[in-house]
Amino acid sequence: VDVEQYLEKRGVSSEAYSSLSDRDWDLLGVPFFSKAFAAWHDSAKSGTNTPIFDIVVDQYLQRESTKLVDPHIGPLLKPEELKSLFSEVAEMMHLSGEREIDQRDLIDCAQQVLLSDALDLSRPGLSKRLPSLCGLDADSDRTKQGKFSFSHEIMFDCFLSLNLQRKFASTTDHRRLGSVFEKGKIHPAVFDWLVEREFIGAQQVLDHFAGLSGKSTSMRTNIGALWGSALRRNKGRA
C-alpha cells in the first residue's frame, strides 16, 4: 500500500501498475526501484511495453556505473559489464550457499567478465573501487572480514535470474546448469523473470532434466518451480 501511495504522489497513473504481478510489487518494494519506475513513467518511454524488471534493473545499472568513473580514464565498467559482474557474483553466492562474497572472489568475477588475468593492468584502479559499489553492502562486521553482499535479497534474485537467462539462451552445457539447480532452493521469482525472456530455452532445459534419475531434493524443487513458471507463462499448457 505504501508503494501505491508513493506512485500516486509521483503522478503515476493507476493503469501503469494495475496489472503488476506480485513479483513486480516485490521489486517496487525497494525504494530505488519504485523511484526508478516513477522516473521511467515520467519519461517518453512510458508508452512502451517494457517489463518492469528491465526498467528498474537497467536504471539501477546506469546509476551504479556512474560511481565507477575515473576522472582521467572515464568509466571503469560500462552498464552491460556491470550487469555481467553482478550476475557472476550472484551465481558464485548461490553455489557457495552464502549471500556474501569476499574481495578476492569479487575481483575474480570482474576478471572473468573482462577476460583479463590482470585487472589492474586492463582497468587501472578498478580493483580498489569494486568493494565500494553501492550495489554491494558492507556493514561494519562484514568489512572487518572483507565480506560483501547485495543490499537487498531481491537484487540477488534479479541478478541470479539474469545469470540463468544467459545460460538458458546460449549454453548446451547442462552439467553446469545442473550444478546451479543442485545448490539449494532458488526463489520462484527468479524463474518467473527467466521464462518471460527465455521461454524456449526453459522448455529445452525442462526436457533435458525430465529424463534424469536420482535427482536431489534441491534439483526436484527447482525443476518444479521452473515448470510452474513455464505453465503460468504459457497459460497452463505444458
PDB file of N, CA and C in Angstrom, residues 1-92:
ATOM      1  N   VAL A   1       0.834  -1.202   0.000  1.00  0.00           N
ATOM      2  CA  VAL A   1       0.000   0.000   0.000  1.00  0.00           C
ATOM      3  C   VAL A   1       0.862   1.242   0.000  1.00  0.00           C
ATOM      4  N   ASP A   2       1.957   1.247   0.768  1.00  0.00           N
ATOM      5  CA  ASP A   2       2.834   2.410   0.812  1.00  0.00           C
ATOM      6  C   ASP A   2       3.423   2.707  -0.557  1.00  0.00           C
ATOM      7  N   VAL A   3       3.752   1.650  -1.305  1.00  0.00           N
ATOM      8  CA  VAL A   3       4.308   1.843  -2.641  1.00  0.00           C
ATOM      9  C   VAL A   3       3.268   2.475  -3.551  1.00  0.00           C
ATOM     10  N   GLU A   4       2.028   2.007  -3.453  1.00  0.00           N
ATOM     11  CA  GLU A   4       0.956   2.600  -4.251  1.00  0.00           C
ATOM     12  C   GLU A   4       0.792   4.080  -3.940  1.00  0.00           C
ATOM     13  N   GLN A   5       0.811   4.416  -2.665  1.00  0.00           N
ATOM     14  CA  GLN A   5       0.668   5.805  -2.270  1.00  0.00           C
ATOM     15  C   GLN A   5       1.806   6.650  -2.831  1.00  0.00           C
ATOM     16  N   TYR A   6       3.018   6.090  -2.798  1.00  0.00           N
ATOM     17  CA  TYR A   6       4.165   6.820  -3.353  1.00  0.00           C
ATOM     18  C   TYR A   6       3.987   7.056  -4.849  1.00  0.00           C
ATOM     19  N   LEU A   7       3.565   6.011  -5.577  1.00  0.00           N
ATOM     20  CA  LEU A   7       3.389   6.145  -7.020  1.00  0.00           C
ATOM     21  C   LEU A   7       2.298   7.157  -7.349  1.00  0.00           C
ATOM     22  N   GLU A   8       1.234   7.156  -6.555  1.00  0.00           N
ATOM     23  CA  GLU A   8       0.161   8.133  -6.767  1.00  0.00           C
ATOM     24  C   GLU A   8       0.671   9.550  -6.561  1.00  0.00           C
ATOM     25  N   LYS A   9       1.472   9.750  -5.520  1.00  0.00           N
ATOM     26  CA  LYS A   9       2.028  11.074  -5.242  1.00  0.00           C
ATOM     27  C   LYS A   9       2.961  11.531  -6.359  1.00  0.00           C
ATOM     28  N   ARG A  10       3.640  10.566  -6.988  1.00  0.00           N
ATOM     29  CA  ARG A  10       4.548  10.900  -8.094  1.00  0.00           C
ATOM     30  C   ARG A  10       3.794  11.109  -9.403  1.00  0.00           C
ATOM     31  N   GLY A  11       2.484  10.914  -9.380  1.00  0.00           N
ATOM     32  CA  GLY A  11       1.684  11.145 -10.574  1.00  0.00           C
ATOM     33  C   GLY A  11       1.615   9.982 -11.536  1.00  0.00           C
ATOM     34  N   VAL A  12       1.996   8.781 -11.057  1.00  0.00           N
ATOM     35  CA  VAL A  12       1.917   7.589 -11.908  1.00  0.00           C
ATOM     36  C   VAL A  12       0.464   7.147 -11.998  1.00  0.00           C
ATOM     37  N   SER A  13      -0.043   6.990 -13.204  1.00  0.00           N
ATOM     38  CA  SER A  13      -1.444   6.603 -13.378  1.00  0.00           C
ATOM     39  C   SER A  13      -1.668   5.183 -12.890  1.00  0.00           C
ATOM     40  N   SER A  14      -2.846   4.923 -12.368  1.00  0.00           N
ATOM     41  CA  SER A  14      -3.151   3.593 -11.846  1.00  0.00           C
ATOM     42  C   SER A  14      -3.086   2.533 -12.945  1.00  0.00           C
ATOM     43  N   GLU A  15      -3.335   2.934 -14.199  1.00  0.00           N
ATOM     44  CA  GLU A  15      -3.265   1.976 -15.306  1.00  0.00           C
ATOM     45  C   GLU A  15      -1.857   1.418 -15.477  1.00  0.00           C
ATOM     46  N   ALA A  16      -0.856   2.189 -15.059  1.00  0.00           N
ATOM     47  CA  ALA A  16       0.534   1.773 -15.245  1.00  0.00           C
ATOM     48  C   ALA A  16       0.933   0.648 -14.313  1.00  0.00           C
ATOM     49  N   TYR A  17       0.207   0.512 -13.196  1.00  0.00           N
ATOM     50  CA  TYR A  17       0.596  -0.538 -12.251  1.00  0.00           C
ATOM     51  C   TYR A  17      -0.557  -1.451 -11.839  1.00  0.00           C
ATOM     52  N   SER A  18      -1.725  -1.275 -12.441  1.00  0.00           N
ATOM     53  CA  SER A  18      -2.888  -2.076 -12.040  1.00  0.00           C
ATOM     54  C   SER A  18      -2.718  -3.564 -12.349  1.00  0.00           C
ATOM     55  N   SER A  19      -1.916  -3.884 -13.361  1.00  0.00           N
ATOM     56  CA  SER A  19      -1.762  -5.289 -13.763  1.00  0.00           C
ATOM     57  C   SER A  19      -0.428  -5.893 -13.324  1.00  0.00           C
ATOM     58  N   LEU A  20       0.275  -5.220 -12.433  1.00  0.00           N
ATOM     59  CA  LEU A  20       1.571  -5.737 -11.998  1.00  0.00           C
ATOM     60  C   LEU A  20       1.397  -7.030 -11.200  1.00  0.00           C
ATOM     61  N   SER A  21       2.337  -7.937 -11.377  1.00  0.00           N
ATOM     62  CA  SER A  21       2.306  -9.199 -10.645  1.00  0.00           C
ATOM     63  C   SER A  21       2.899  -9.015  -9.252  1.00  0.00           C
ATOM     64  N   ASP A  22       2.733 -10.033  -8.425  1.00  0.00           N
ATOM     65  CA  ASP A  22       3.299  -9.980  -7.069  1.00  0.00           C
ATOM     66  C   ASP A  22       4.803  -9.805  -7.118  1.00  0.00           C
ATOM     67  N   ARG A  23       5.475 -10.460  -8.060  1.00  0.00           N
ATOM     68  CA  ARG A  23       6.933 -10.337  -8.144  1.00  0.00           C
ATOM     69  C   ARG A  23       7.334  -8.916  -8.534  1.00  0.00           C
ATOM     70  N   ASP A  24       6.496  -8.238  -9.354  1.00  0.00           N
ATOM     71  CA  ASP A  24       6.776  -6.851  -9.707  1.00  0.00           C
ATOM     72  C   ASP A  24       6.640  -5.945  -8.490  1.00  0.00           C
ATOM     73  N   TRP A  25       5.636  -6.205  -7.664  1.00  0.00           N
ATOM     74  CA  TRP A  25       5.456  -5.416  -6.448  1.00  0.00           C
ATOM     75  C   TRP A  25       6.611  -5.644  -5.490  1.00  0.00           C
ATOM     76  N   ASP A  26       7.161  -6.857  -5.486  1.00  0.00           N
ATOM     77  CA  ASP A  26       8.338  -7.118  -4.655  1.00  0.00           C
ATOM     78  C   ASP A  26       9.501  -6.229  -5.087  1.00  0.00           C
ATOM     79  N   LEU A  27       9.657  -6.072  -6.385  1.00  0.00           N
ATOM     80  CA  LEU A  27      10.703  -5.185  -6.893  1.00  0.00           C
ATOM     81  C   LEU A  27      10.470  -3.742  -6.451  1.00  0.00           C
ATOM     82  N   LEU A  28       9.238  -3.298  -6.578  1.00  0.00           N
ATOM     83  CA  LEU A  28       8.923  -1.911  -6.233  1.00  0.00           C
ATOM     84  C   LEU A  28       9.016  -1.653  -4.733  1.00  0.00           C
ATOM     85  N   GLY A  29       9.093  -2.726  -3.946  1.00  0.00           N
ATOM     86  CA  GLY A  29       9.274  -2.564  -2.506  1.00  0.00           C
ATOM     87  C   GLY A  29      10.638  -2.018  -2.148  1.00  0.00           C
ATOM     88  N   VAL A  30      11.598  -2.104  -3.072  1.00  0.00           N
ATOM     89  CA  VAL A  30      12.917  -1.493  -2.874  1.00  0.00           C
ATOM     90  C   VAL A  30      12.796  -0.020  -3.265  1.00  0.00           C
ATOM     91  N   PRO A  31      13.090   0.906  -2.363  1.00  0.00           N
ATOM     92  CA  PRO A  31      12.877   2.341  -2.641  1.00  0.00           C
ATOM     93  C   PRO A  31      13.470   2.820  -3.961  1.00  0.00           C
ATOM     94  N   PHE A  32      14.710   2.428  -4.264  1.00  0.00           N
ATOM     95  CA  PHE A  32      15.297   2.893  -5.521  1.00  0.00           C
ATOM     96  C   PHE A  32      14.490   2.418  -6.710  1.00  0.00           C
ATOM     97  N   PHE A  33      14.002   1.175  -6.661  1.00  0.00           N
ATOM     98  CA  PHE A  33      13.261   0.624  -7.784  1.00  0.00           C
ATOM     99  C   PHE A  33      11.929   1.347  -7.982  1.00  0.00           C
ATOM    100  N   SER A  34      11.251   1.683  -6.902  1.00  0.00           N
ATOM    101  CA  SER A  34       9.993   2.409  -7.044  1.00  0.00           C
ATOM    102  C   SER A  34      10.243   3.806  -7.611  1.00  0.00           C
ATOM    103  N   LYS A  35      11.344   4.434  -7.196  1.00  0.00           N
ATOM    104  CA  LYS A  35      11.704   5.746  -7.744  1.00  0.00           C
ATOM    105  C   LYS A  35      12.062   5.629  -9.224  1.00  0.00           C
ATOM    106  N   ALA A  36      12.779   4.546  -9.573  1.00  0.00           N
ATOM    107  CA  ALA A  36      13.168   4.336 -10.964  1.00  0.00           C
ATOM    108  C   ALA A  36      11.937   4.124 -11.839  1.00  0.00           C
ATOM    109  N   PHE A  37      10.960   3.385 -11.333  1.00  0.00           N
ATOM    110  CA  PHE A  37       9.742   3.132 -12.099  1.00  0.00           C
ATOM    111  C   PHE A  37       8.966   4.433 -12.306  1.00  0.00           C
ATOM    112  N   ALA A  38       8.894   5.249 -11.262  1.00  0.00           N
ATOM    113  CA  ALA A  38       8.196   6.525 -11.372  1.00  0.00           C
ATOM    114  C   ALA A  38       8.895   7.445 -12.367  1.00  0.00           C
ATOM    115  N   ALA A  39      10.242   7.454 -12.321  1.00  0.00           N
ATOM    116  CA  ALA A  39      11.004   8.292 -13.247  1.00  0.00           C
ATOM    117  C   ALA A  39      10.806   7.817 -14.683  1.00  0.00           C
ATOM    118  N   TRP A  40      10.790   6.500 -14.882  1.00  0.00           N
ATOM    119  CA  TRP A  40      10.563   5.955 -16.211  1.00  0.00           C
ATOM    120  C   TRP A  40       9.173   6.329 -16.713  1.00  0.00           C
ATOM    121  N   HIS A  41       8.184   6.295 -15.835  1.00  0.00           N
ATOM    122  CA  HIS A  41       6.815   6.645 -16.217  1.00  0.00           C
ATOM    123  C   HIS A  41       6.746   8.098 -16.669  1.00  0.00           C
ATOM    124  N   ASP A  42       7.561   8.965 -16.074  1.00  0.00           N
ATOM    125  CA  ASP A  42       7.557  10.376 -16.447  1.00  0.00           C
ATOM    126  C   ASP A  42       8.231  10.632 -17.784  1.00  0.00           C
ATOM    127  N   SER A  43       9.024   9.646 -18.239  1.00  0.00           N
ATOM    128  CA  SER A  43       9.774   9.845 -19.475  1.00  0.00           C
ATOM    129  C   SER A  43       8.928   9.481 -20.695  1.00  0.00           C
ATOM    130  N   ALA A  44       9.499   9.762 -21.858  1.00  0.00           N
ATOM    131  CA  ALA A  44       8.800   9.460 -23.111  1.00  0.00           C
ATOM    132  C   ALA A  44       8.681   7.964 -23.336  1.00  0.00           C
ATOM    133  N   LYS A  45       9.495   7.159 -22.626  1.00  0.00           N
ATOM    134  CA  LYS A  45       9.489   5.714 -22.826  1.00  0.00           C
ATOM    135  C   LYS A  45       8.284   5.042 -22.182  1.00  0.00           C
ATOM    136  N   SER A  46       7.533   5.777 -21.384  1.00  0.00           N
ATOM    137  CA  SER A  46       6.448   5.157 -20.624  1.00  0.00           C
ATOM    138  C   SER A  46       5.339   4.611 -21.503  1.00  0.00           C
ATOM    139  N   GLY A  47       5.343   4.948 -22.776  1.00  0.00           N
ATOM    140  CA  GLY A  47       4.319   4.431 -23.663  1.00  0.00           C
ATOM    141  C   GLY A  47       4.638   3.051 -24.214  1.00  0.00           C
ATOM    142  N   THR A  48       5.846   2.546 -23.916  1.00  0.00           N
ATOM    143  CA  THR A  48       6.239   1.231 -24.413  1.00  0.00           C
ATOM    144  C   THR A  48       5.798   0.136 -23.444  1.00  0.00           C
ATOM    145  N   ASN A  49       5.901  -1.108 -23.891  1.00  0.00           N
ATOM    146  CA  ASN A  49       5.506  -2.249 -23.063  1.00  0.00           C
ATOM    147  C   ASN A  49       6.720  -2.917 -22.420  1.00  0.00           C
ATOM    148  N   THR A  50       7.662  -2.129 -21.960  1.00  0.00           N
ATOM    149  CA  THR A  50       8.874  -2.658 -21.343  1.00  0.00           C
ATOM    150  C   THR A  50       8.538  -3.313 -20.005  1.00  0.00           C
ATOM    151  N   PRO A  51       8.981  -4.555 -19.776  1.00  0.00           N
ATOM    152  CA  PRO A  51       8.730  -5.203 -18.484  1.00  0.00           C
ATOM    153  C   PRO A  51       9.354  -4.416 -17.345  1.00  0.00           C
ATOM    154  N   ILE A  52       8.696  -4.408 -16.200  1.00  0.00           N
ATOM    155  CA  ILE A  52       9.192  -3.635 -15.070  1.00  0.00           C
ATOM    156  C   ILE A  52      10.559  -4.122 -14.623  1.00  0.00           C
ATOM    157  N   PHE A  53      10.822  -5.414 -14.774  1.00  0.00           N
ATOM    158  CA  PHE A  53      12.140  -5.960 -14.424  1.00  0.00           C
ATOM    159  C   PHE A  53      13.231  -5.228 -15.189  1.00  0.00           C
ATOM    160  N   ASP A  54      13.058  -5.063 -16.498  1.00  0.00           N
ATOM    161  CA  ASP A  54      14.059  -4.392 -17.322  1.00  0.00           C
ATOM    162  C   ASP A  54      14.167  -2.915 -16.978  1.00  0.00           C
ATOM    163  N   ILE A  55      13.047  -2.295 -16.672  1.00  0.00           N
ATOM    164  CA  ILE A  55      13.046  -0.866 -16.340  1.00  0.00           C
ATOM    165  C   ILE A  55      13.917  -0.592 -15.128  1.00  0.00           C
ATOM    166  N   VAL A  56      13.637  -1.297 -14.040  1.00  0.00           N
ATOM    167  CA  VAL A  56      14.317  -0.971 -12.777  1.00  0.00           C
ATOM    168  C   VAL A  56      15.765  -1.462 -12.776  1.00  0.00           C
ATOM    169  N   VAL A  57      16.034  -2.631 -13.360  1.00  0.00           N
ATOM    170  CA  VAL A  57      17.410  -3.139 -13.378  1.00  0.00           C
ATOM    171  C   VAL A  57      18.293  -2.267 -14.254  1.00  0.00           C
ATOM    172  N   ASP A  58      17.805  -1.868 -15.427  1.00  0.00           N
ATOM    173  CA  ASP A  58      18.609  -1.031 -16.319  1.00  0.00           C
ATOM    174  C   ASP A  58      18.918   0.319 -15.678  1.00  0.00           C
ATOM    175  N   GLN A  59      17.933   0.913 -15.020  1.00  0.00           N
ATOM    176  CA  GLN A  59      18.179   2.201 -14.372  1.00  0.00           C
ATOM    177  C   GLN A  59      19.141   2.045 -13.201  1.00  0.00           C
ATOM    178  N   TYR A  60      19.029   0.929 -12.495  1.00  0.00           N
ATOM    179  CA  TYR A  60      19.941   0.661 -11.390  1.00  0.00           C
ATOM    180  C   TYR A  60      21.382   0.546 -11.890  1.00  0.00           C
ATOM    181  N   LEU A  61      21.578  -0.172 -12.980  1.00  0.00           N
ATOM    182  CA  LEU A  61      22.911  -0.341 -13.532  1.00  0.00           C
ATOM    183  C   LEU A  61      23.474   0.972 -14.057  1.00  0.00           C
ATOM    184  N   GLN A  62      22.614   1.777 -14.654  1.00  0.00           N
ATOM    185  CA  GLN A  62      23.054   3.092 -15.111  1.00  0.00           C
ATOM    186  C   GLN A  62      23.562   3.920 -13.938  1.00  0.00           C
ATOM    187  N   ARG A  63      22.839   3.888 -12.835  1.00  0.00           N
ATOM    188  CA  ARG A  63      23.245   4.667 -11.658  1.00  0.00           C
ATOM    189  C   ARG A  63      24.564   4.155 -11.091  1.00  0.00           C
ATOM    190  N   GLU A  64      24.682   2.832 -10.949  1.00  0.00           N
ATOM    191  CA  GLU A  64      25.882   2.268 -10.338  1.00  0.00           C
ATOM    192  C   GLU A  64      27.124   2.473 -11.201  1.00  0.00           C
ATOM    193  N   SER A  65      26.964   2.417 -12.520  1.00  0.00           N
ATOM    194  CA  SER A  65      28.122   2.581 -13.398  1.00  0.00           C
ATOM    195  C   SER A  65      28.710   3.988 -13.297  1.00  0.00           C
ATOM    196  N   THR A  66      27.883   4.969 -12.962  1.00  0.00           N
ATOM    197  CA  THR A  66      28.396   6.342 -12.835  1.00  0.00           C
ATOM    198  C   THR A  66      29.285   6.503 -11.606  1.00  0.00           C
ATOM    199  N   LYS A  67      29.224   5.545 -10.687  1.00  0.00           N
ATOM    200  CA  LYS A  67      30.058   5.605  -9.484  1.00  0.00           C
ATOM    201  C   LYS A  67      31.426   4.967  -9.708  1.00  0.00           C
ATOM    202  N   LEU A  68      31.600   4.373 -10.873  1.00  0.00           N
ATOM    203  CA  LEU A  68      32.881   3.764 -11.222  1.00  0.00           C
ATOM    204  C   LEU A  68      33.489   4.511 -12.400  1.00  0.00           C
ATOM    205  N   VAL A  69      33.715   5.776 -12.181  1.00  0.00           N
ATOM    206  CA  VAL A  69      34.277   6.629 -13.234  1.00  0.00           C
ATOM    207  C   VAL A  69      35.578   7.249 -12.736  1.00  0.00           C
ATOM    208  N   ASP A  70      36.631   7.047 -13.494  1.00  0.00           N
ATOM    209  CA  ASP A  70      37.915   7.670 -13.187  1.00  0.00           C
ATOM    210  C   ASP A  70      37.978   9.005 -13.923  1.00  0.00           C
ATOM    211  N   PRO A  71      38.355  10.099 -13.249  1.00  0.00           N
ATOM    212  CA  PRO A  71      38.361  11.415 -13.908  1.00  0.00           C
ATOM    213  C   PRO A  71      39.316  11.498 -15.093  1.00  0.00           C
ATOM    214  N   HIS A  72      40.326  10.629 -15.134  1.00  0.00           N
ATOM    215  CA  HIS A  72      41.306  10.667 -16.219  1.00  0.00           C
ATOM    216  C   HIS A  72      41.031   9.628 -17.299  1.00  0.00           C
ATOM    217  N   ILE A  73      40.449   8.486 -16.892  1.00  0.00           N
ATOM    218  CA  ILE A  73      40.241   7.380 -17.832  1.00  0.00           C
ATOM    219  C   ILE A  73      38.811   7.325 -18.343  1.00  0.00           C
ATOM    220  N   GLY A  74      37.861   7.686 -17.472  1.00  0.00           N
ATOM    221  CA  GLY A  74      36.450   7.568 -17.803  1.00  0.00           C
ATOM    222  C   GLY A  74      35.827   6.390 -17.074  1.00  0.00           C
ATOM    223  N   PRO A  75      34.747   5.812 -17.595  1.00  0.00           N
ATOM    224  CA  PRO A  75      34.061   4.703 -16.914  1.00  0.00           C
ATOM    225  C   PRO A  75      34.971   3.485 -16.764  1.00  0.00           C
ATOM    226  N   LEU A  76      35.017   2.939 -15.554  1.00  0.00           N
ATOM    227  CA  LEU A  76      35.799   1.727 -15.305  1.00  0.00           C
ATOM    228  C   LEU A  76      35.000   0.479 -15.660  1.00  0.00           C
ATOM    229  N   LEU A  77      33.692   0.582 -15.585  1.00  0.00           N
ATOM    230  CA  LEU A  77      32.806  -0.509 -16.007  1.00  0.00           C
ATOM    231  C   LEU A  77      31.576   0.096 -16.671  1.00  0.00           C
ATOM    232  N   LYS A  78      31.251  -0.384 -17.857  1.00  0.00           N
ATOM    233  CA  LYS A  78      30.029   0.037 -18.532  1.00  0.00           C
ATOM    234  C   LYS A  78      28.842  -0.698 -17.924  1.00  0.00           C
ATOM    235  N   PRO A  79      27.614  -0.182 -18.087  1.00  0.00           N
ATOM    236  CA  PRO A  79      26.438  -0.843 -17.511  1.00  0.00           C
ATOM    237  C   PRO A  79      26.325  -2.320 -17.870  1.00  0.00           C
ATOM    238  N   GLU A  80      26.606  -2.682 -19.137  1.00  0.00           N
ATOM    239  CA  GLU A  80      26.497  -4.079 -19.539  1.00  0.00           C
ATOM    240  C   GLU A  80      27.552  -4.938 -18.843  1.00  0.00           C
ATOM    241  N   GLU A  81      28.740  -4.393 -18.646  1.00  0.00           N
ATOM    242  CA  GLU A  81      29.794  -5.106 -17.924  1.00  0.00           C
ATOM    243  C   GLU A  81      29.422  -5.271 -16.462  1.00  0.00           C
ATOM    244  N   LEU A  82      28.824  -4.224 -15.903  1.00  0.00           N
ATOM    245  CA  LEU A  82      28.400  -4.288 -14.506  1.00  0.00           C
ATOM    246  C   LEU A  82      27.283  -5.315 -14.330  1.00  0.00           C
ATOM    247  N   LYS A  83      26.391  -5.400 -15.313  1.00  0.00           N
ATOM    248  CA  LYS A  83      25.335  -6.421 -15.274  1.00  0.00           C
ATOM    249  C   LYS A  83      25.948  -7.814 -15.247  1.00  0.00           C
ATOM    250  N   SER A  84      26.953  -8.036 -16.092  1.00  0.00           N
ATOM    251  CA  SER A  84      27.626  -9.337 -16.128  1.00  0.00           C
ATOM    252  C   SER A  84      28.334  -9.615 -14.811  1.00  0.00           C
ATOM    253  N   LEU A  85      28.951  -8.597 -14.234  1.00  0.00           N
ATOM    254  CA  LEU A  85      29.658  -8.765 -12.965  1.00  0.00           C
ATOM    255  C   LEU A  85      28.697  -9.170 -11.861  1.00  0.00           C
ATOM    256  N   PHE A  86      27.609  -8.427 -11.706  1.00  0.00           N
ATOM    257  CA  PHE A  86      26.640  -8.754 -10.662  1.00  0.00           C
ATOM    258  C   PHE A  86      26.024 -10.136 -10.889  1.00  0.00           C
ATOM    259  N   SER A  87      25.856 -10.523 -12.161  1.00  0.00           N
ATOM    260  CA  SER A  87      25.308 -11.841 -12.472  1.00  0.00           C
ATOM    261  C   SER A  87      26.270 -12.940 -12.041  1.00  0.00           C
ATOM    262  N   GLU A  88      27.562 -12.741 -12.296  1.00  0.00           N
ATOM    263  CA  GLU A  88      28.570 -13.715 -11.877  1.00  0.00           C
ATOM    264  C   GLU A  88      28.653 -13.787 -10.357  1.00  0.00           C
ATOM    265  N   VAL A  89      28.558 -12.640  -9.698  1.00  0.00           N
ATOM    266  CA  VAL A  89      28.592 -12.591  -8.236  1.00  0.00           C
ATOM    267  C   VAL A  89      27.412 -13.378  -7.655  1.00  0.00           C
ATOM    268  N   ALA A  90      26.233 -13.187  -8.240  1.00  0.00           N
ATOM    269  CA  ALA A  90      25.042 -13.889  -7.751  1.00  0.00           C
ATOM    270  C   ALA A  90      25.198 -15.396  -7.897  1.00  0.00           C
ATOM    271  N   GLU A  91      25.753 -15.850  -9.031  1.00  0.00           N
ATOM    272  CA  GLU A  91      25.961 -17.282  -9.221  1.00  0.00           C
ATOM    273  C   GLU A  91      26.952 -17.821  -8.196  1.00  0.00           C
ATOM    274  N   MET A  92      28.049 -17.101  -7.968  1.00  0.00           N
ATOM    275  CA  MET A  92      29.047 -17.557  -7.005  1.00  0.00           C
ATOM    276  C   MET A  92      28.447 -17.652  -5.608  1.00  0.00           C
TER     277      MET A  92
END
